[in-house]
Short mmCIF file of C-alpha atoms in Angstrom, two decimals:
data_model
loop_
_atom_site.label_atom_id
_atom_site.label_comp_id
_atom_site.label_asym_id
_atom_site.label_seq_id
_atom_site.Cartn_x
_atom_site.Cartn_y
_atom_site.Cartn_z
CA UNK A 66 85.70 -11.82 113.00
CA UNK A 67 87.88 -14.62 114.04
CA UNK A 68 90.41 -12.92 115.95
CA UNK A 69 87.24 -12.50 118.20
CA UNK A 70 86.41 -15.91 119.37
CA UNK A 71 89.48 -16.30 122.10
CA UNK A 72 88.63 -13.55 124.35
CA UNK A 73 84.82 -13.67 123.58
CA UNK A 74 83.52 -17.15 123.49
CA UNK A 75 82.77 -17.74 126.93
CA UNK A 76 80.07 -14.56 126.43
CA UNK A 77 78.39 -16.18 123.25
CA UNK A 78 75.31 -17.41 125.43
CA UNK A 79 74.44 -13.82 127.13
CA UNK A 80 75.31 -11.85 124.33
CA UNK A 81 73.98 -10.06 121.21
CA UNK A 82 75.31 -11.83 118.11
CA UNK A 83 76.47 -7.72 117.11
CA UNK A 84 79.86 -7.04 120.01
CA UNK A 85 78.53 -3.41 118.37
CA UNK A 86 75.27 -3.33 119.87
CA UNK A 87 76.09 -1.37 123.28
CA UNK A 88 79.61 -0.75 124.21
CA UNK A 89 83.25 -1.69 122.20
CA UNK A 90 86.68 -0.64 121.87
CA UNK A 91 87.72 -1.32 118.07
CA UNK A 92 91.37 -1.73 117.48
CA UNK A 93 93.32 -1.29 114.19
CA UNK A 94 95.22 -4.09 113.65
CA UNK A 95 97.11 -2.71 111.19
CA UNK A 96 98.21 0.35 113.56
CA UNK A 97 99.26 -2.24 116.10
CA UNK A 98 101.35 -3.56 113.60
CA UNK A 99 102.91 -0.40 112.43
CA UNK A 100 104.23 0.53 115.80
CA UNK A 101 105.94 -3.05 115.78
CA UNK A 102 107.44 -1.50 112.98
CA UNK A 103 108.55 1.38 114.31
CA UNK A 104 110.29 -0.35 117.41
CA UNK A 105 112.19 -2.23 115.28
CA UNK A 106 113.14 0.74 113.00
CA UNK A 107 114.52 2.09 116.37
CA UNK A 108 116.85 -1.25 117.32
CA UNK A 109 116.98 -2.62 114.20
CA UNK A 110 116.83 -5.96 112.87
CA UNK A 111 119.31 -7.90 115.00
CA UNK A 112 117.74 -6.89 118.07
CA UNK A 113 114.72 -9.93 119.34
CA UNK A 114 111.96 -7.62 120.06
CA UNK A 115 109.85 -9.46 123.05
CA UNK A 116 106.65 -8.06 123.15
CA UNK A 117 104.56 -7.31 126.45
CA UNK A 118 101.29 -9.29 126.27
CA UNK A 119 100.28 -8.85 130.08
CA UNK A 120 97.15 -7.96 131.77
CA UNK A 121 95.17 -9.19 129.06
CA UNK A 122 97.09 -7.12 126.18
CA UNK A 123 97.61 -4.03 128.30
CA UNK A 124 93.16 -4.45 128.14
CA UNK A 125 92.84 -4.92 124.50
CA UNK A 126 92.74 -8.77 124.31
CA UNK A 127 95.57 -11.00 124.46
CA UNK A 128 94.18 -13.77 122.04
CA UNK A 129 94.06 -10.99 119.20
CA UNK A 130 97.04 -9.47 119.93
CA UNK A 131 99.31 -12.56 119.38
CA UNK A 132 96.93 -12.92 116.01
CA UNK A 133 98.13 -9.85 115.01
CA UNK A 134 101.90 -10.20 116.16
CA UNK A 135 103.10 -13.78 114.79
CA UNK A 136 103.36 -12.16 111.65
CA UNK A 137 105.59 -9.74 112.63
CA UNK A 138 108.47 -12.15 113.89
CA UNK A 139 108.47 -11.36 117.50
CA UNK A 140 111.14 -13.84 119.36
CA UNK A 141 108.96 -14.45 122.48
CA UNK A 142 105.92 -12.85 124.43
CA UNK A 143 106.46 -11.05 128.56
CA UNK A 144 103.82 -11.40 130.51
CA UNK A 145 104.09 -10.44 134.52
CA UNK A 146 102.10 -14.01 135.68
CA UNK A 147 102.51 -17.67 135.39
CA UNK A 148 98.53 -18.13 134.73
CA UNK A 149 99.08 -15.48 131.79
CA UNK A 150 101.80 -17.87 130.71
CA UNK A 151 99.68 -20.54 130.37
CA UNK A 152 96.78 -18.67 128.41
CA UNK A 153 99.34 -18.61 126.10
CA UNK A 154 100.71 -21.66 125.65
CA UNK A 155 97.18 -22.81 125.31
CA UNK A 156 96.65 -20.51 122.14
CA UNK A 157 99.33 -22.51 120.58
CA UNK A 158 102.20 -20.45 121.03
CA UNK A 159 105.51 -22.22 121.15
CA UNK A 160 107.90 -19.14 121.32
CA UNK A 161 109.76 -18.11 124.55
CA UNK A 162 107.39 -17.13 127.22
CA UNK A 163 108.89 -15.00 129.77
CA UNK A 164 107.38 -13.91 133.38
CA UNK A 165 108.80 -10.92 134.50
CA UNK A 166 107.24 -10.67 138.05
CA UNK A 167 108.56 -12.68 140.81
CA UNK A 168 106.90 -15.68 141.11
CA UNK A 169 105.27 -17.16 144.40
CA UNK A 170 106.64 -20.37 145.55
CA UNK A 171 103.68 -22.17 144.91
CA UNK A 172 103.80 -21.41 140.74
CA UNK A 173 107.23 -23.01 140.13
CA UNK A 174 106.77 -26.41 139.56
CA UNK A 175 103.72 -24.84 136.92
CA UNK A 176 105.90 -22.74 135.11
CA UNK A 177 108.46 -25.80 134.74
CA UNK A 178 105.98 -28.12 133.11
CA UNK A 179 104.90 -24.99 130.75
CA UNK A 180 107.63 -24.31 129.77
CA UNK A 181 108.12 -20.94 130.82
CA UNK A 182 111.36 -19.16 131.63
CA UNK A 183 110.70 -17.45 134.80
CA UNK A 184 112.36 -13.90 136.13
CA UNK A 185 114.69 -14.78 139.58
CA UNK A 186 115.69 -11.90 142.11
CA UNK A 187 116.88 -13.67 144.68
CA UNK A 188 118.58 -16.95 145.32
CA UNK A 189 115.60 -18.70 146.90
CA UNK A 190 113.56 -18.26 143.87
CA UNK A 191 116.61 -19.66 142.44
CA UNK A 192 116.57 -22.47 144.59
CA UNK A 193 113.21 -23.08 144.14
CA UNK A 194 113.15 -23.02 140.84
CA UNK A 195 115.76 -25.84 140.65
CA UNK A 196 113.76 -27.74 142.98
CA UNK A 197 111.30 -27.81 140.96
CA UNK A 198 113.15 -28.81 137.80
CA UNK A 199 114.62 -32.18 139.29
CA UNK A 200 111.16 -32.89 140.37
CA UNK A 201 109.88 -32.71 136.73
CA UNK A 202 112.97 -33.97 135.41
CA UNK A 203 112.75 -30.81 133.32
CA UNK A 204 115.11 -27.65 132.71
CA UNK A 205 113.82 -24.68 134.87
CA UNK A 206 114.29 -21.80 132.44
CA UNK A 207 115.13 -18.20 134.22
CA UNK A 208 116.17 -14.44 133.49
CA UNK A 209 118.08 -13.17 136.01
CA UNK A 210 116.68 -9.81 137.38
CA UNK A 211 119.72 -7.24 138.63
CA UNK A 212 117.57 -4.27 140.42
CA UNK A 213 119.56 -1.25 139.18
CA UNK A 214 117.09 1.41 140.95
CA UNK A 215 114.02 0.50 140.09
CA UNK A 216 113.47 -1.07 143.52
CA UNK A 217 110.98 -3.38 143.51
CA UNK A 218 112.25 -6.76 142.45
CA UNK A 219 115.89 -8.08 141.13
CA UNK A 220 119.13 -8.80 142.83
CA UNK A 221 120.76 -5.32 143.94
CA UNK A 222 123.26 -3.81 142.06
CA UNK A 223 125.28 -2.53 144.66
CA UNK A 224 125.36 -5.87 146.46
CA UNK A 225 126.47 -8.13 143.94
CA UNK A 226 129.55 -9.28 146.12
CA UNK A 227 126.89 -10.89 148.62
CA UNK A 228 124.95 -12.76 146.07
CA UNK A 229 126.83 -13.87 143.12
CA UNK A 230 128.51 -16.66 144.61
CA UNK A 231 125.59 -17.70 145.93
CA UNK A 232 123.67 -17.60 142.48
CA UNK A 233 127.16 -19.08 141.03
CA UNK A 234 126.76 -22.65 143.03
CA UNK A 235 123.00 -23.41 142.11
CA UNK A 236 123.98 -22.69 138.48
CA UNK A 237 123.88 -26.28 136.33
CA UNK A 238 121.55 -28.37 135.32
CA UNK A 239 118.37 -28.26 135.18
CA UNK A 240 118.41 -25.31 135.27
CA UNK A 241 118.78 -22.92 132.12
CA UNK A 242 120.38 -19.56 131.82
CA UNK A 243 118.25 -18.09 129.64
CA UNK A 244 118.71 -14.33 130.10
CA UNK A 245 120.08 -11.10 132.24
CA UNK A 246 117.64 -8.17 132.69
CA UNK A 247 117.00 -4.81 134.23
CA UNK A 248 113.93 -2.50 134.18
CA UNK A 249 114.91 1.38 133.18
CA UNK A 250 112.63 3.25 135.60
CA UNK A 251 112.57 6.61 133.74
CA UNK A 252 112.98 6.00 130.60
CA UNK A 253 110.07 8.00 129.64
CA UNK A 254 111.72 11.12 130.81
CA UNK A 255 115.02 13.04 129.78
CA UNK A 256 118.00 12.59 131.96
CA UNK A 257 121.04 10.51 133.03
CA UNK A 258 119.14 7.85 134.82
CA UNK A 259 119.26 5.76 132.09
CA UNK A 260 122.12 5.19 131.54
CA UNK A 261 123.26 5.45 135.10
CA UNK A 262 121.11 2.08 135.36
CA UNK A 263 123.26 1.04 132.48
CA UNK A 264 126.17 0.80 133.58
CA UNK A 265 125.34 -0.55 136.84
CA UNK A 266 124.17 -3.28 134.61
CA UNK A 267 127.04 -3.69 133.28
CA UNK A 268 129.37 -3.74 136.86
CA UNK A 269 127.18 -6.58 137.68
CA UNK A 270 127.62 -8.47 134.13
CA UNK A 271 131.57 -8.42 135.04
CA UNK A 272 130.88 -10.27 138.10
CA UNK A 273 128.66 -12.85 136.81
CA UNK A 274 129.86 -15.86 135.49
CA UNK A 275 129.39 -15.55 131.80
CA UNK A 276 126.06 -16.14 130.30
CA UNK A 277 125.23 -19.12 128.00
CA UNK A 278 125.81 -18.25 124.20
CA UNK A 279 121.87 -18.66 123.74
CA UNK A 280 121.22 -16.39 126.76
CA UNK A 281 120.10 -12.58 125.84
CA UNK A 282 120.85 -9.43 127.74
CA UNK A 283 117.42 -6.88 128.01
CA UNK A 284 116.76 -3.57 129.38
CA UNK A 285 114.80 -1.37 127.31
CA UNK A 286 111.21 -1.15 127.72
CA UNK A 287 109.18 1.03 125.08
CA UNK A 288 110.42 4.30 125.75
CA UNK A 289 113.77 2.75 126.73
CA UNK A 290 113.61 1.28 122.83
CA UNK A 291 112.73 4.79 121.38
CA UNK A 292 114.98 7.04 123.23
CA UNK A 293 118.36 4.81 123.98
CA UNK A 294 118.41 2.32 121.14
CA UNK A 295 122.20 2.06 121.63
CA UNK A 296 121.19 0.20 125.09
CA UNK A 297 118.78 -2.35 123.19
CA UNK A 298 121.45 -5.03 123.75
CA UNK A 299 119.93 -8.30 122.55
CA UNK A 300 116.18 -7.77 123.26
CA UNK A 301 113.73 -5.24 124.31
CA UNK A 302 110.25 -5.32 125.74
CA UNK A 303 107.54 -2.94 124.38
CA UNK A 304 104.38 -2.46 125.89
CA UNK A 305 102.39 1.14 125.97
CA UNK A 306 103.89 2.12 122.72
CA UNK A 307 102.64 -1.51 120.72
CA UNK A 308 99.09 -0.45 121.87
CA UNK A 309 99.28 2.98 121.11
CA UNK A 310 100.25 5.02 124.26
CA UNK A 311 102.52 7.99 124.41
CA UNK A 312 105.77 6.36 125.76
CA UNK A 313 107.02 9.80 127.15
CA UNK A 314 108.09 13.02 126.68
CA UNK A 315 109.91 13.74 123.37
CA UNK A 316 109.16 10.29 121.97
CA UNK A 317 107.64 9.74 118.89
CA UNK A 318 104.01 9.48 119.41
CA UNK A 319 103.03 5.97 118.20
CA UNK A 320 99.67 5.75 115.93
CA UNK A 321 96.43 5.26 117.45
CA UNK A 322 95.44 1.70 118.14
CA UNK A 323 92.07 1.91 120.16
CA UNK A 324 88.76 3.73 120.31
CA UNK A 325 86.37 3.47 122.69
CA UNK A 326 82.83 3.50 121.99
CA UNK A 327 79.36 3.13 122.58
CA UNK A 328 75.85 4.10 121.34
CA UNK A 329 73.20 6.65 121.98
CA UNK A 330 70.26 4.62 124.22
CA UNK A 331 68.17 7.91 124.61
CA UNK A 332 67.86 11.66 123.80
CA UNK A 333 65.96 13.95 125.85
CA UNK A 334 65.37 17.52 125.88
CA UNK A 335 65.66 19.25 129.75
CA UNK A 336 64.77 22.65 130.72
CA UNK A 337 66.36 25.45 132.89
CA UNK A 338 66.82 24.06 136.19
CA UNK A 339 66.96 20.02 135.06
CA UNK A 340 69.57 18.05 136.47
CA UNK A 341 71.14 14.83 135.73
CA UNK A 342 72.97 12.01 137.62
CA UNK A 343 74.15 11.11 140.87
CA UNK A 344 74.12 14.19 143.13
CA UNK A 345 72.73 16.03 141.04
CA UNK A 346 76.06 17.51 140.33
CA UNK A 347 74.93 19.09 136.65
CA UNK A 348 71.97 21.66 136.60
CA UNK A 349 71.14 23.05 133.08
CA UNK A 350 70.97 26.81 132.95
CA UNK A 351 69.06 27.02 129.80
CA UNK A 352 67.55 24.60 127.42
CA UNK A 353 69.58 21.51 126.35
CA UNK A 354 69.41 18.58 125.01
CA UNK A 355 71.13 15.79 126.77
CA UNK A 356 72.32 11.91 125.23
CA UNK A 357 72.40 9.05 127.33
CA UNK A 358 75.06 6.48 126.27
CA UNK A 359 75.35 3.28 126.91
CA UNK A 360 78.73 2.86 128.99
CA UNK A 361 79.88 3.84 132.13
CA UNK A 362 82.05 2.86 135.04
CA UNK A 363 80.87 -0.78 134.93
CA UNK A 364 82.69 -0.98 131.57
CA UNK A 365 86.21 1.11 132.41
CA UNK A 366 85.06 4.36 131.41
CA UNK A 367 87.06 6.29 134.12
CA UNK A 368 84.18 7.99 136.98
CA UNK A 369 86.32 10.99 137.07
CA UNK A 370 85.73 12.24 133.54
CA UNK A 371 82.28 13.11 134.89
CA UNK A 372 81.55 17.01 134.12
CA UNK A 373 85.21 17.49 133.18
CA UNK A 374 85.69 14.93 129.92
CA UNK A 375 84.38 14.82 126.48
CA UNK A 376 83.66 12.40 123.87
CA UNK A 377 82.99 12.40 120.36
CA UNK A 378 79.53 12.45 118.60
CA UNK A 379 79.49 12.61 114.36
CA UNK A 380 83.05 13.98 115.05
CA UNK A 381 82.08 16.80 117.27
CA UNK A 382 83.45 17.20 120.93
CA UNK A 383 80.57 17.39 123.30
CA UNK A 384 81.04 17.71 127.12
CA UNK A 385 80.00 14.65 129.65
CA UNK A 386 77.68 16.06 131.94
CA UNK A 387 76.95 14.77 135.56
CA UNK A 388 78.34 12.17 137.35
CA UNK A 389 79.23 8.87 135.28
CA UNK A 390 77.30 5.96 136.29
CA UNK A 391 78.08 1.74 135.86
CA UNK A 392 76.29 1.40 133.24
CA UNK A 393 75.56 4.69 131.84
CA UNK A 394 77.11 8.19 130.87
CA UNK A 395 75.30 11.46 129.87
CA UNK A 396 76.41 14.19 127.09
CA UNK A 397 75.21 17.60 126.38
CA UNK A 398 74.55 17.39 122.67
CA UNK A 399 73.27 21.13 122.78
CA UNK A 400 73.21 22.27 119.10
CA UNK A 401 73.76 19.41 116.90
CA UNK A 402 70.35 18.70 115.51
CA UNK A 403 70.87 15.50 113.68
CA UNK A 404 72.34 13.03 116.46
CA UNK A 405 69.51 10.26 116.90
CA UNK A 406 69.18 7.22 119.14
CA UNK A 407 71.74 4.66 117.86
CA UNK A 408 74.20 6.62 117.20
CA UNK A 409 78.08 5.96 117.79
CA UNK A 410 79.82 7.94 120.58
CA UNK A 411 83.67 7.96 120.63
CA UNK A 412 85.26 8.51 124.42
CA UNK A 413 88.92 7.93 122.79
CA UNK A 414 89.77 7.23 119.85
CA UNK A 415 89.00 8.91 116.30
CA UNK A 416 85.35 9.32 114.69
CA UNK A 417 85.39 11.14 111.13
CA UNK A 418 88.64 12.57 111.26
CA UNK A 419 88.65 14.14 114.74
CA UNK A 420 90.40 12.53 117.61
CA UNK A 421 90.63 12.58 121.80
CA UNK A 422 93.93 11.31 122.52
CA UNK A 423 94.46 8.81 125.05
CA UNK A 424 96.61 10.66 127.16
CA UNK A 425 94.16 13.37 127.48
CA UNK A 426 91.46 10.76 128.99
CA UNK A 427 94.25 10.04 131.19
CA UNK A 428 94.74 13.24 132.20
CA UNK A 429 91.57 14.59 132.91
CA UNK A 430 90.79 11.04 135.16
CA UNK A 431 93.85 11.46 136.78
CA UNK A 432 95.78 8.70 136.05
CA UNK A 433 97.62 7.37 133.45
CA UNK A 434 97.27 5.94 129.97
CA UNK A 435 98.02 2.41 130.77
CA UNK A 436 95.64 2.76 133.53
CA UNK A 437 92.84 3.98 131.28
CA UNK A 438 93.10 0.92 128.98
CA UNK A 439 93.72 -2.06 131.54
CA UNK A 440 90.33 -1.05 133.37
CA UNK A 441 88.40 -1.65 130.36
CA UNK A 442 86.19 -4.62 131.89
CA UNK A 443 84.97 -7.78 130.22
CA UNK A 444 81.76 -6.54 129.08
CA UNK A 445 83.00 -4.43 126.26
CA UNK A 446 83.99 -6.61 123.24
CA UNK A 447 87.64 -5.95 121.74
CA UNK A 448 86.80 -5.85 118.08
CA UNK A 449 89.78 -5.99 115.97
CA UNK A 450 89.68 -5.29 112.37
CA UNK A 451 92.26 -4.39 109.83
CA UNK A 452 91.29 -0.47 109.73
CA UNK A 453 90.01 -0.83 113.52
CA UNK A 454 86.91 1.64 112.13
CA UNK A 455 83.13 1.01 113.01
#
């Protein structure tokens, strides 16, 4: 399909001409495009919804994922790098492009000739940024960060005395006010701390100087979106939620967007006393019949899910057995008679109406489920497709 060539091209020499020979993750497009829809259900139309795009498309392919979101309307693209910036302005995009990480001092002048509107905690970056604006003779764009408790980048809250009139004299061209921003850092659970953050934001707005008309206040995050829609302000930024995570707890669950897959290489039948992979770590105690696929760690399929995860074969669970290796995985198929070499194996995802959530892959590796799709690794195709079936 098209929406294939950006991420893939640079593999057409060493690959098979069919991504579905091996390993893939297939993605819906048209689920991706629901839970757009359901984000802006939740702010509602005059909210700019500014989609999160980084780390490749939270591991689904950034290329497609704009494909699949220009018809929806989104008012910009976040990303957390200036490099992932650029990817995107070379795919043609012309929207806002906003980098929410702080920025090295080496990537400003970069971001200035991009075009990017960069995130500022501090007022060196600030500085910097201007710097690098007269040198290009162009306007530095920048969101102001205020860190409300979150900790880990923005101006502080509870120091705005200190800093505003500092940010206040480097304000002027070149540079442009583009926006105001904090990061809600539990959002996916009940509680105050929300809106505690909130209206810390807000003590700080009152000190500001006021924004530009054209400048836009954001907070909300996916779960931030879904739960406090009455603190959407101007923007929000989705992420897990647009590729079919579990925001949180109590949130509406969004609809499946990946599944990971791969195919049967070999079938083998092992006796009493057989064992199978790395340490030996799974010893039959009767007959069984064991399927090697053709994935493993080398690909992003989380190590720990070794002889504790499952995975779906002809819409039957069936339990991983041993160790998983880089390039290879083993299942007990015990019992179902007609799987043959070739055949698809789902590790999350759905396959013939049955389903292993991503959360639960999450869980049983230990992690979480943004973790579980940003580890996917080159070598597995993205294949989008309108149903995101195989």
């Amino acid at each position: 399909a098209p929406c294939c060539a950006p991420l893939f091209s640079h593999l057409s020499t060493t690959m098979s001409t069919d991504l579905r020979s091996r390993a893939w993750v297939d993605v819906s497009i048209r689920a991706f495009q629901q839970n757009f829809l359901s984000i802006r259900g939740a702010v509602g139309e005059e909210v700019r919804i500014l989609p999160m795009v980084k780390a490749n498309a939270y591991g689904l392919g950034v290329g497609q994922a704009i494909d699949a979101l220009e018809p929806m309307g989104p008012w910009g693209y976040g990303v957390a790098a200036v490099e992932e910036g650029l990817e995107i302005r070379n795919l043609g995009v012309t929207k806002p492009i906003l980098v929410l990480s702080p920025l090295p001092p080496g990537s400003y002048a970069t971001s200035v000739e991009a075009g990017l509107s960069v995130s500022v905690s501090d007022p060196d970056a600030l500085a910097r940024l201007k710097s690098a604006a007269e040198s290009a003779n162009r306007p530095g764009g920048f969101h102001l960060e205020v860190d409300t408790g979150m900790g880990r980048a923005g101006f502080p809250w509870n120091k705005a005395d200190e800093w505003v009139p500092r940010v206040a004299a480097l304000l002027g061209d070149p540079l442009r006010w583009d926006g105001c921003f904090t990061h809600f850092h539990s959002a996916d659970a009940p509680g105050d701390a929300t809106g505690t953050q909130w209206t810390r934001l807000q003590e700080v707005l009152a000190k500001l100087p006021a924004m530009p008309p054209a400048a836009i206040l954001h907070a909300c995050n996916s779960p931030g979106a879904l739960r406090r829609p009455d603190f959407a302000a101007d923007a929000v930024r989705p992420g897990i939620f647009l590729y079919g995570g579990v925001a949180g707890e109590g949130i509406p669950s969004p609809s499946p967007v990946a599944s990971l897959r791969a195919r049967i290489t070999l079938i083998r039948d092992a006796r009493e006393g057989d064992t199978v992979g790395y340490g030996a770590t799974h010893e039959a105690q009767r007959s069984e019949r064991w399927a090697t696929a053709g994935i493993g760690y080398g690909d992003g399929l989380p190590r720990l899910l070794g002889n504790r995860g499952h995975a779906l074969v002809g819409g039957k669970r069936v339990p991983i057995i041993g160790r998983i290796s880089m390039d290879v995985t083993v299942l007990d198929i015990t019992g179902l008679q007609d799987v043959q070499v070739g055949d698809v194996v789902t590790f999350f995802g759905e396959d013939q109406g049955a389903r292993i959530p991503l959360e639960d892959v999450a869980s049983q590796a230990e992690t979480i489920n943004y973790e579980v799709l940003t580890d996917l690794t080159q070598r597995v195709p993205r294949i989008w497709t309108d149903d995101g079936g195989y």
